[in-house]
mmCIF file of C-alpha atoms and ligand atoms in Angstrom:
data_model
loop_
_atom_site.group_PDB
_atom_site.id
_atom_site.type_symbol
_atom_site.label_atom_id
_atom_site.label_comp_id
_atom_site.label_asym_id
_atom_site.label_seq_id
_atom_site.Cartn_x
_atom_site.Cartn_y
_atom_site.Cartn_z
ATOM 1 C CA UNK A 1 242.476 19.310 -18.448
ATOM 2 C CA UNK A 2 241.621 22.426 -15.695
ATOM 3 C CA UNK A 3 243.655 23.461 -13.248
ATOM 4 C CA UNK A 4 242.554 26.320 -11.004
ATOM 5 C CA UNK A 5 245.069 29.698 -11.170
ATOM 6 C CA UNK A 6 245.133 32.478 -9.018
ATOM 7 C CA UNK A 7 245.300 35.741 -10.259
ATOM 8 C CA UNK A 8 248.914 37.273 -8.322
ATOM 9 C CA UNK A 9 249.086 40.716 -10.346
ATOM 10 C CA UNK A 10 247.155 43.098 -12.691
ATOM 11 C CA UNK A 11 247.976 46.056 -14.975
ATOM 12 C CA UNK A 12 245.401 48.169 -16.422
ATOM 13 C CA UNK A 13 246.852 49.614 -19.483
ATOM 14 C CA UNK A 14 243.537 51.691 -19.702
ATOM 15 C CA UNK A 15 240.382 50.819 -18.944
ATOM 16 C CA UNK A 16 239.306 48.294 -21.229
ATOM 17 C CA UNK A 17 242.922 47.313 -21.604
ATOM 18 C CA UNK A 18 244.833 44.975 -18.530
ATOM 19 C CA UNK A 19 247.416 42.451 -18.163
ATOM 20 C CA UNK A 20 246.806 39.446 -15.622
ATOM 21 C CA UNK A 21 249.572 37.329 -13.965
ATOM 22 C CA UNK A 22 248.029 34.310 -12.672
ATOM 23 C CA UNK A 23 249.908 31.228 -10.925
ATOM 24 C CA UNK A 24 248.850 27.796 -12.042
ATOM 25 C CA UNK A 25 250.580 24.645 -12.962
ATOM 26 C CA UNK A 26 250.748 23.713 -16.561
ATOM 27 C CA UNK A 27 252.604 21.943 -18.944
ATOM 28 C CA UNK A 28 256.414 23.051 -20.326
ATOM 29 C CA UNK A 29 255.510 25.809 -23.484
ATOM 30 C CA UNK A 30 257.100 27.295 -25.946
ATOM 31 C CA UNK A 31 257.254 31.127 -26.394
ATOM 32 C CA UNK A 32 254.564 32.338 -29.192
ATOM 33 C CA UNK A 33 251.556 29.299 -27.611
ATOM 34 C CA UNK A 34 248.454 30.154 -26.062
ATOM 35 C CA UNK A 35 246.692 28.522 -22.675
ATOM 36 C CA UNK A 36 242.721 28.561 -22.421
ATOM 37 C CA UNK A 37 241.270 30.331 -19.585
ATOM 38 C CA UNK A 38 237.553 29.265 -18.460
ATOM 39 C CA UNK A 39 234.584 29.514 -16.526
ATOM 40 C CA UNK A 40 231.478 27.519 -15.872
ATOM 41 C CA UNK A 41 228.129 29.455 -16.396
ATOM 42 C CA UNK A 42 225.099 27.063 -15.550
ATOM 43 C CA UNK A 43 226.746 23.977 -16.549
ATOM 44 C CA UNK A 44 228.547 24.908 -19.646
ATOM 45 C CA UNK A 45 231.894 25.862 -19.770
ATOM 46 C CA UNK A 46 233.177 28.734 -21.496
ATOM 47 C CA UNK A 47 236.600 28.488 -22.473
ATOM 48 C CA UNK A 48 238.637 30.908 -24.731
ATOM 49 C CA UNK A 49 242.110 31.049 -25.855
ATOM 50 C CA UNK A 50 245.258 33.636 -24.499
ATOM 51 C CA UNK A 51 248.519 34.098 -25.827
ATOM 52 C CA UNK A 52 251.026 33.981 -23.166
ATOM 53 C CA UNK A 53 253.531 37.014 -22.822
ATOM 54 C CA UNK A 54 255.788 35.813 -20.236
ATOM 55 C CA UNK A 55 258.415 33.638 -22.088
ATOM 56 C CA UNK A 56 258.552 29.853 -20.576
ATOM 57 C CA UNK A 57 260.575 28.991 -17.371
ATOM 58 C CA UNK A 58 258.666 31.785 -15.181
ATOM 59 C CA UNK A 59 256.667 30.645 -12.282
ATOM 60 C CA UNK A 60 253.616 32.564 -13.300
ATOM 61 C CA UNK A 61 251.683 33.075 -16.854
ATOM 62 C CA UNK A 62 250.772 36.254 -18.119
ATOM 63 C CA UNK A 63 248.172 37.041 -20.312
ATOM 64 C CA UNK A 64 247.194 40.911 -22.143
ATOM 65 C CA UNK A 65 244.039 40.940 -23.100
ATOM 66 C CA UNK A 66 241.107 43.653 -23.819
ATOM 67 C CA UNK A 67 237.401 43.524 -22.809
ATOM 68 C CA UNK A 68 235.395 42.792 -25.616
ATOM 69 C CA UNK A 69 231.632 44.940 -25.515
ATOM 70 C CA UNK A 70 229.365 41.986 -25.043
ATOM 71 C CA UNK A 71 231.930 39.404 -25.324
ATOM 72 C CA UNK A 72 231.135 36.285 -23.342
ATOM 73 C CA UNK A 73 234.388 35.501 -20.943
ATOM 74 C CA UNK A 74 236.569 39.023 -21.169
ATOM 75 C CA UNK A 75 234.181 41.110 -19.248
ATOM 76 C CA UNK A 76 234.648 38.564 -16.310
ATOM 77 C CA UNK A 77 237.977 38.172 -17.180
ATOM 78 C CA UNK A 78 238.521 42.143 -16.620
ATOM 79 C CA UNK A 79 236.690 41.832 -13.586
ATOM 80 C CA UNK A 80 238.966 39.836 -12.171
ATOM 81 C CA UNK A 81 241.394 41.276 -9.210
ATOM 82 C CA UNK A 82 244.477 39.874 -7.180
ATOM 83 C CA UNK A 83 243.411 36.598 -5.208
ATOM 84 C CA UNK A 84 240.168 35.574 -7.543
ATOM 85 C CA UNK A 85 240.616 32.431 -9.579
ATOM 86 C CA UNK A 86 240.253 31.247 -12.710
ATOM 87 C CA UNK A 87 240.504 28.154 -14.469
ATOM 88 C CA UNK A 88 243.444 27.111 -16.825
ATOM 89 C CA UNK A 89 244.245 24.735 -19.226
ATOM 90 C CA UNK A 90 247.092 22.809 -18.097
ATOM 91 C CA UNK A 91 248.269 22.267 -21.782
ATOM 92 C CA UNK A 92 249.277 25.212 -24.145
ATOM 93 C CA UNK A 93 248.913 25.061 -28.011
ATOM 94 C CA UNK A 94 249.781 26.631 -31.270
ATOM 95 C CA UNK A 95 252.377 26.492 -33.819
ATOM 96 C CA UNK A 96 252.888 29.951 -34.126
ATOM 97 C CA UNK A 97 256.482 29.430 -32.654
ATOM 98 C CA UNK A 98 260.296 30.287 -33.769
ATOM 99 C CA UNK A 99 260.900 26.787 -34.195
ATOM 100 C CA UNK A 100 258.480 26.582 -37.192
ATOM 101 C CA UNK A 101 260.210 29.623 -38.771
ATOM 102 C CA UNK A 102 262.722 29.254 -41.482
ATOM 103 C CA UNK A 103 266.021 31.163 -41.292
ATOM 104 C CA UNK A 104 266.604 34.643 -42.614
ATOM 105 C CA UNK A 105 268.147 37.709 -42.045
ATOM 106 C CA UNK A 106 265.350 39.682 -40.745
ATOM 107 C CA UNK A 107 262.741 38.758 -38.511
ATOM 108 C CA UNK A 108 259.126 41.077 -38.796
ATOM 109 C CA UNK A 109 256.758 40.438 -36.308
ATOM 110 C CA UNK A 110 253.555 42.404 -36.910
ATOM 111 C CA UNK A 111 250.950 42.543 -34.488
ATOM 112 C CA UNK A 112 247.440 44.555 -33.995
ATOM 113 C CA UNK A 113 246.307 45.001 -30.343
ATOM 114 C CA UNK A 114 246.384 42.338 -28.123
ATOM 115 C CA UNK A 115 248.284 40.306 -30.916
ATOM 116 C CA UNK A 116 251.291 41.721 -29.925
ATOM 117 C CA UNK A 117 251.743 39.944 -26.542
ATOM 118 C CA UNK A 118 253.335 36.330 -27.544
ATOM 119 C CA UNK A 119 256.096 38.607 -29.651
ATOM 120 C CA UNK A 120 257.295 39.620 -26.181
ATOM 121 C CA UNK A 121 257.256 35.674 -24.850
ATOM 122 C CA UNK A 122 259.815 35.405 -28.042
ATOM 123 C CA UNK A 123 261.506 38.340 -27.313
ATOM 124 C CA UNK A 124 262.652 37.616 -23.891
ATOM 125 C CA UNK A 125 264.182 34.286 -25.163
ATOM 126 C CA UNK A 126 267.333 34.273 -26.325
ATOM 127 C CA UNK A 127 266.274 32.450 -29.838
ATOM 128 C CA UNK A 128 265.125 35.459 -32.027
ATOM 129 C CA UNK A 129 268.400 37.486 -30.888
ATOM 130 C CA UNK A 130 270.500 34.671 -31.758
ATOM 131 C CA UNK A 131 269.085 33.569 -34.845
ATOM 132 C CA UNK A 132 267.916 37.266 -36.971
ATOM 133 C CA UNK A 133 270.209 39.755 -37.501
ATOM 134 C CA UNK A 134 267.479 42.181 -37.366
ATOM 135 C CA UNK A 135 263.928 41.767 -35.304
ATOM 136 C CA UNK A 136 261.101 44.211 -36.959
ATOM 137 C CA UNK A 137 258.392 44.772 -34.084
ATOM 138 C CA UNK A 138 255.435 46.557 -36.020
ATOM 139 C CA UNK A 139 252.230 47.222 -32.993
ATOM 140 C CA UNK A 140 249.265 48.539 -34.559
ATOM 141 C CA UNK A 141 246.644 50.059 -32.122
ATOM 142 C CA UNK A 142 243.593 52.434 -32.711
ATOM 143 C CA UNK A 143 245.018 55.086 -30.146
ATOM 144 C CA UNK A 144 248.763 55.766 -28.168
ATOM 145 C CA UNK A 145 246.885 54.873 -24.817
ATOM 146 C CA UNK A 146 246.558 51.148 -26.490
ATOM 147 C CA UNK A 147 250.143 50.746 -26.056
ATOM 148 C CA UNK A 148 250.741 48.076 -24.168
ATOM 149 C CA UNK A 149 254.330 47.021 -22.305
ATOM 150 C CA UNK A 150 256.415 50.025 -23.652
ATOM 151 C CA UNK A 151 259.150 49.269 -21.261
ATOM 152 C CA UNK A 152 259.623 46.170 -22.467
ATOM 153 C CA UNK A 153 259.972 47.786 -26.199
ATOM 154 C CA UNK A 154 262.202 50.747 -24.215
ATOM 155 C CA UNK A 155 264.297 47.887 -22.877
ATOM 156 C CA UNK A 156 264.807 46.258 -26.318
ATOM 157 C CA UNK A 157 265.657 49.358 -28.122
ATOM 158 C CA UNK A 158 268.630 50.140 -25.177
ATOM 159 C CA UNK A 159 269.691 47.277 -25.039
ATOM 160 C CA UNK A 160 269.494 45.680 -28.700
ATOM 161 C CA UNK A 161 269.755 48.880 -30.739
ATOM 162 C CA UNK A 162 271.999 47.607 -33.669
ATOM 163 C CA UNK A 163 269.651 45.050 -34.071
ATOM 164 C CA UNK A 164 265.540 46.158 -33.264
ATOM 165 C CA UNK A 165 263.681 48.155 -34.670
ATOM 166 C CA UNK A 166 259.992 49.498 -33.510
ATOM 167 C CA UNK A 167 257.186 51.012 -35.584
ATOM 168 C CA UNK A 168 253.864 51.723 -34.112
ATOM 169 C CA UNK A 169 251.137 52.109 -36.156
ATOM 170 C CA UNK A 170 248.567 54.619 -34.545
ATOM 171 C CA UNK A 171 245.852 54.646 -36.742
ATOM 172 C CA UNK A 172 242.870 56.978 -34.671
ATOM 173 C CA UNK A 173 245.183 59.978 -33.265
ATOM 174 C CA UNK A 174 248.492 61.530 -34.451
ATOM 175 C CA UNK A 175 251.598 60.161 -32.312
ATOM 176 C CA UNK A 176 255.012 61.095 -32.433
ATOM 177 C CA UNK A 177 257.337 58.611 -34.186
ATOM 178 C CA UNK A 178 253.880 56.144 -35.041
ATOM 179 C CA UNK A 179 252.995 56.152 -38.732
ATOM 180 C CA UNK A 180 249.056 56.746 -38.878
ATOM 181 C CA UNK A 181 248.105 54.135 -41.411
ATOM 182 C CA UNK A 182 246.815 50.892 -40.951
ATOM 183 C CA UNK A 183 248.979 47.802 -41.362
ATOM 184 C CA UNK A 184 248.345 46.584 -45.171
ATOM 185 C CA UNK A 185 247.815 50.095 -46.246
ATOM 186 C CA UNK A 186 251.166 50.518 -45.286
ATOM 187 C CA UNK A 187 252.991 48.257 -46.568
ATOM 188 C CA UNK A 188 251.568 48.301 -49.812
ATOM 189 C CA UNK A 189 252.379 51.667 -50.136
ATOM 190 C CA UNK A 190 255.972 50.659 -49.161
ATOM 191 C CA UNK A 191 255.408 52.989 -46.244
ATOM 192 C CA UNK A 192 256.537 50.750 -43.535
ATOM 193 C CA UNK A 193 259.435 49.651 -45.377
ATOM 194 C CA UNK A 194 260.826 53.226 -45.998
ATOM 195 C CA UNK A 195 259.894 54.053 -42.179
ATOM 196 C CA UNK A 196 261.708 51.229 -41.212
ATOM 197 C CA UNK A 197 264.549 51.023 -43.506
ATOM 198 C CA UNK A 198 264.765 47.519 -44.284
ATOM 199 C CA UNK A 199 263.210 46.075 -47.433
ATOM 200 C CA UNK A 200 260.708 43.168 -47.005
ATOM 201 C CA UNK A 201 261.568 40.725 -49.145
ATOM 202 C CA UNK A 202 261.045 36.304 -49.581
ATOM 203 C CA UNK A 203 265.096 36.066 -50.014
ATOM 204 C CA UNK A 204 265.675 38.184 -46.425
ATOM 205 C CA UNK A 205 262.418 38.257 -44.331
ATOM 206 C CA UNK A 206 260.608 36.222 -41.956
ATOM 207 C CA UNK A 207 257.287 37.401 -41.094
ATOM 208 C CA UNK A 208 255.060 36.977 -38.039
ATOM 209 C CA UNK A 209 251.826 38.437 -37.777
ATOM 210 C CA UNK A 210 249.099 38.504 -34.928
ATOM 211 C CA UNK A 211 245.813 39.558 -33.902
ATOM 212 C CA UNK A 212 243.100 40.926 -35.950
ATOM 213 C CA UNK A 213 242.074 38.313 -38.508
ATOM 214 C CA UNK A 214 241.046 40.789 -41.263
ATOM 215 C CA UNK A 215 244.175 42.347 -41.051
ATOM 216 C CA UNK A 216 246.510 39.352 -41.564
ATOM 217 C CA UNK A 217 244.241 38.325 -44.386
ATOM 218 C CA UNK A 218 244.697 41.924 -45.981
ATOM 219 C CA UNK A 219 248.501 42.273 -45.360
ATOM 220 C CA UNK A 220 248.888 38.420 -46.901
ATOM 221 C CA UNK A 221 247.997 39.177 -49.919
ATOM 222 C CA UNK A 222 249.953 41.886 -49.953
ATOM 223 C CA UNK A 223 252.936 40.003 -49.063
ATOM 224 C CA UNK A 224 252.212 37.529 -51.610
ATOM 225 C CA UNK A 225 252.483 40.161 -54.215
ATOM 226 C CA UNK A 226 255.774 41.234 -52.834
ATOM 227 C CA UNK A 227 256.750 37.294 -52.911
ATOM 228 C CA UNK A 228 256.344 35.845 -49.329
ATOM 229 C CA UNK A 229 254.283 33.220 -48.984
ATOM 230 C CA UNK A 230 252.508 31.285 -46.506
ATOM 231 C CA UNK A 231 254.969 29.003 -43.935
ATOM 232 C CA UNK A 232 253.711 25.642 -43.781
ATOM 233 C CA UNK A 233 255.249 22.474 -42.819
ATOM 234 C CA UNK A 234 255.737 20.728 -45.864
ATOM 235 C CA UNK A 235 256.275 23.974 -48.086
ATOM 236 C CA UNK A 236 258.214 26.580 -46.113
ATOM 237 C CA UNK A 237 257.427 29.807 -47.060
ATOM 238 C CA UNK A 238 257.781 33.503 -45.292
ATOM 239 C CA UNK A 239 254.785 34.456 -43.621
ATOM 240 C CA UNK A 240 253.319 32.647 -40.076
ATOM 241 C CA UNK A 241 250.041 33.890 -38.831
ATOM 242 C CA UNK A 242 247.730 33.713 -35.802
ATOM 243 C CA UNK A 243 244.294 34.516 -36.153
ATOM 244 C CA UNK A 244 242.569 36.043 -33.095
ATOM 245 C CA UNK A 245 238.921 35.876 -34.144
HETATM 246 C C1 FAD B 301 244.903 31.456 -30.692
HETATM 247 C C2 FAD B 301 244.209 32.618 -30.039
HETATM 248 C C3 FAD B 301 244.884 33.407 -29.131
HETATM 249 C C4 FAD B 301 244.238 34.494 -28.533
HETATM 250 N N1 FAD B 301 244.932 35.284 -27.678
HETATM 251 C C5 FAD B 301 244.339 36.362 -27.141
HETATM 252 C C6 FAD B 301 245.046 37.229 -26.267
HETATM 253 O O1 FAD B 301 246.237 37.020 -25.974
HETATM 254 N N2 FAD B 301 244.391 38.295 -25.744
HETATM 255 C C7 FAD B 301 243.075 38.551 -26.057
HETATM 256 O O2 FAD B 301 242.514 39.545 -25.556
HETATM 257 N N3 FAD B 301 242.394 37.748 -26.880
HETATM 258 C C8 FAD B 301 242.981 36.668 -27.406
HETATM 259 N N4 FAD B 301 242.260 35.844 -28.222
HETATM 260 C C9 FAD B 301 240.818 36.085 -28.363
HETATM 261 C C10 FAD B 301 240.093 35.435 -27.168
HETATM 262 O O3 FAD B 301 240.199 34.031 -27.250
HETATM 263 C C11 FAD B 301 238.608 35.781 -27.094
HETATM 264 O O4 FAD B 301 238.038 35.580 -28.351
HETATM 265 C C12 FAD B 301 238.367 37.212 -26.642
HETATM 266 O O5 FAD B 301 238.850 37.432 -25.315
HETATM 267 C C13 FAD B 301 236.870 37.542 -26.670
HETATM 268 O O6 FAD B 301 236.193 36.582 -25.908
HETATM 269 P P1 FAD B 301 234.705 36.874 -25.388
HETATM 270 O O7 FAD B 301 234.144 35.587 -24.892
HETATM 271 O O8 FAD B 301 234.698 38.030 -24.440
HETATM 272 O O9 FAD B 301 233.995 37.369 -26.684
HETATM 273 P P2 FAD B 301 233.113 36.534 -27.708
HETATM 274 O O10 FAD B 301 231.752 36.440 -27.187
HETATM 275 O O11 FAD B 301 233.798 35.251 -28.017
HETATM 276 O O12 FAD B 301 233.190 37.565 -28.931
HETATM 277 C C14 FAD B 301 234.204 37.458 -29.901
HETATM 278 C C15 FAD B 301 234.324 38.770 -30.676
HETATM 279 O O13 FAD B 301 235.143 39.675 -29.939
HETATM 280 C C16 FAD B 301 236.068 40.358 -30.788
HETATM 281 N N5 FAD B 301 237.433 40.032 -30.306
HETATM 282 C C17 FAD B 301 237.858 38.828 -29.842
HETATM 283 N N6 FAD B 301 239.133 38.895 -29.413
HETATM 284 C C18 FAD B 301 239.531 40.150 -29.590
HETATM 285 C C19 FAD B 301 240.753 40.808 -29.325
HETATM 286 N N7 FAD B 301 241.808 40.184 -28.757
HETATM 287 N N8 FAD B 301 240.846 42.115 -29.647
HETATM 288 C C20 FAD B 301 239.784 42.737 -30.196
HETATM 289 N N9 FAD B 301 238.599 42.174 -30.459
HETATM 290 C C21 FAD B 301 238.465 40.880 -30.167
HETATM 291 C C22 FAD B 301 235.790 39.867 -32.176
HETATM 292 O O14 FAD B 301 234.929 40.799 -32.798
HETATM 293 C C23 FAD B 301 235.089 38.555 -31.975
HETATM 294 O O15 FAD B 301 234.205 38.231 -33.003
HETATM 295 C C24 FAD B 301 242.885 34.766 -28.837
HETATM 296 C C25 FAD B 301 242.208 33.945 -29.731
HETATM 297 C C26 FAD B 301 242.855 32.893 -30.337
HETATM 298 C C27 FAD B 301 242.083 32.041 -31.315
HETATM 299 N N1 NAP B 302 240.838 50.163 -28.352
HETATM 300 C C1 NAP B 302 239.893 50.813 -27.656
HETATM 301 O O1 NAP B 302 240.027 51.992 -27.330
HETATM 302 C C2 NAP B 302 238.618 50.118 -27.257
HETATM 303 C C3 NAP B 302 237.659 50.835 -26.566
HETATM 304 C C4 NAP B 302 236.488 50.187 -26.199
HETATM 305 C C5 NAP B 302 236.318 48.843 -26.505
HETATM 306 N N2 NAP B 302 237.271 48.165 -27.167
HETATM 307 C C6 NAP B 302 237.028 46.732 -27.469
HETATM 308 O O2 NAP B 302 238.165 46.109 -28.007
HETATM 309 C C7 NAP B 302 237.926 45.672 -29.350
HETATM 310 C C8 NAP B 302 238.946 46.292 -30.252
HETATM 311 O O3 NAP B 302 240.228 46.104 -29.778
HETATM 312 P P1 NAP B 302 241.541 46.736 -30.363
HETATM 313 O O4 NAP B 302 241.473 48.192 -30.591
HETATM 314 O O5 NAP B 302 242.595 46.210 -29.485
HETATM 315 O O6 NAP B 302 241.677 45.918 -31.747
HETATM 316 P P2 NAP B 302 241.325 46.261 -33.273
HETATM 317 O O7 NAP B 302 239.958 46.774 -33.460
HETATM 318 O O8 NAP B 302 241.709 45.038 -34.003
HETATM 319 O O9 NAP B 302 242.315 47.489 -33.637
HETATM 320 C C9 NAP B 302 243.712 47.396 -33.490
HETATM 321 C C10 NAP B 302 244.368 48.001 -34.716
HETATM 322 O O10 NAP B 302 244.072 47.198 -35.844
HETATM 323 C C11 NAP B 302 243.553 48.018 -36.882
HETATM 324 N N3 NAP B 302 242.603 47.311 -37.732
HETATM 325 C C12 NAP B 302 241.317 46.996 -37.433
HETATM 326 N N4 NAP B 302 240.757 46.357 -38.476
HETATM 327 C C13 NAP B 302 241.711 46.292 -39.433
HETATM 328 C C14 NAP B 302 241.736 45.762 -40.748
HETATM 329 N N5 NAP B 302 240.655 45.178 -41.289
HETATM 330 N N6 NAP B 302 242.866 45.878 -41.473
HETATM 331 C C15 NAP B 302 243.937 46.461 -40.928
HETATM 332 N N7 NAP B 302 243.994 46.986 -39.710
HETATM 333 C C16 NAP B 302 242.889 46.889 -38.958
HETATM 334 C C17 NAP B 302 242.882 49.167 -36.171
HETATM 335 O O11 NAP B 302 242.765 50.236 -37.079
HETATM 336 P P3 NAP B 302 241.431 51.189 -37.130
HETATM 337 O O12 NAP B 302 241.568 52.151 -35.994
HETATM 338 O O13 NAP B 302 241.544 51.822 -38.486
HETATM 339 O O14 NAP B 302 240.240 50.296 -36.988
HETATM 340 C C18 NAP B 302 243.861 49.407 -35.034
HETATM 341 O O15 NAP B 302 244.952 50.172 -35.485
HETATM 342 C C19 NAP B 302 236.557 46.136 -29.751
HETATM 343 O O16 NAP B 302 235.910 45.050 -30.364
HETATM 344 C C20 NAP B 302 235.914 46.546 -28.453
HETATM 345 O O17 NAP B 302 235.148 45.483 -27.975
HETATM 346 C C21 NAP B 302 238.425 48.796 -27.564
#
């Protein structure tokens, strides 16, 4: 089912990258699920799936997304300003959620690009805090100006600092503080491990990862040679994935 939203806010990160805040009704979520925004173009609907950022109980949903070159919806999506609408599904989805992750000591949520926006719908719950004694947030992006919501990360380093920890992963530009490697290069290399401090491991680690599809698939396999294994239902493992594309 649709329901029409209206766009209330926008960021623009830079220029292919933006935030929207749109007001619509929909169904009770869970942090870490994803709506469907759509549009009709001569008949056919075009419908494609966002992570929400905000964490449930707000009155608004927020999306971070990035205009694809010749993609078919995020071009109109970015297009979009303050009063337009857009059509939203009124149920969210996915099972990339705390609640399907087992306990452990430390919580590593890895995320390229846009992948990292339903990490901050978990972090501004009160679960993750409660239940890790450390939260890992690793944000790999091509460039520093792909850094999305660094107050949010600012906020969580004040205000959590005994217990999260933040690596970016810069991978086109030198950054101060980033490590300029991608993702599974890095940790097989045991690089984001020794930047981090904190060993990655089946017996203490939870793992979370997000966004590009090629590098979840990459960094899996690595983390099955270290020992983690996929989380499923009816054989609990380590490692819980969303695929973007
Ligand atoms: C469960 C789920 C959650 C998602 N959440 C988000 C989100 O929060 N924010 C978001 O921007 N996208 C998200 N996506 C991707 C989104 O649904 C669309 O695929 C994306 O906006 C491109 O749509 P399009 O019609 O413009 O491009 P299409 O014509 O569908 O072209 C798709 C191509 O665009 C590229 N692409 C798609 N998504 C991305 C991306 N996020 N970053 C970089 N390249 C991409 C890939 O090369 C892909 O093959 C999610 C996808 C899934 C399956
Ligand atoms: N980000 C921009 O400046 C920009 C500009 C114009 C258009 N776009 C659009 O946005 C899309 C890209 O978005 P994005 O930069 O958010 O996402 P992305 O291409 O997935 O890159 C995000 C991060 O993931 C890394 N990565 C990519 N492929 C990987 C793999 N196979 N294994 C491990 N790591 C990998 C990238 O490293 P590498 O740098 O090594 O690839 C980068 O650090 C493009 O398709 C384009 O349409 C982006």
């Amino acid at each position: 089912m649709w329901t029409e939203g209206k766009v209330i806010q926008r960021i623009d990160w830079n220029d292919e990258l933006f935030s929207l805040r749109i007001k619509a009704e929909i169904d009770p979520f869970v942090a870490g699920q994803f709506i469907k925004l759509s549009e009709m173009r001569d008949d056919k609907r075009i419908a494609r799936a966002y992570s929400l950022v905000n964490p449930p109980n707000t009155d608004y949903l927020e999306i971070l997304a990035i205009k694809v070159e010749d993609g078919l919806l995020s071009p109109n999506l970015h297009l979009l300003q303050v009063g337009d609408s857009i059509e939203v599904s009124t149920a969210a989805a996915g099972f990339m959620v705390l609640d399907e992750v087992p306990l452990a000591k430390h919580l590593w949520l890895i995320g390229t690009g846009t992948g990292i926006g339903p990490f901050f719908s978990m972090l501004e719950t009160p679960e993750p805090w409660e239940r890790f004694e450390k939260i890992v947030l690793v944000y790999g992006v091509r460039k520093a100006k792909d850094i999305a919501y660094q107050e949010l990360i600012d906020k969580y380093l004040n205000e959590q600092a005994d217990k999260f920890v933040f690596q970016a992963m810069v991978t086109r530009e030198d950054c101060v503080g980033a490590l300029r490697a991608r993702i599974p290069a890095a940790l097989e290399a045991d690089q984001l491990e020794d930047a981090v401090g904190l060993s990655l491991n089946a017996q203490d680690s939870q793992v979370i990862m997000c966004g590009n599809p090629q590098m979840i698939t990459d960094a899996q396999s690595i983390l099955e040679n270290k020992g983690l294994k996929k989380n499923l239902r009816r054989k609990p493992g380590q490692v819980t994935v969303e695929r973007y594309w």
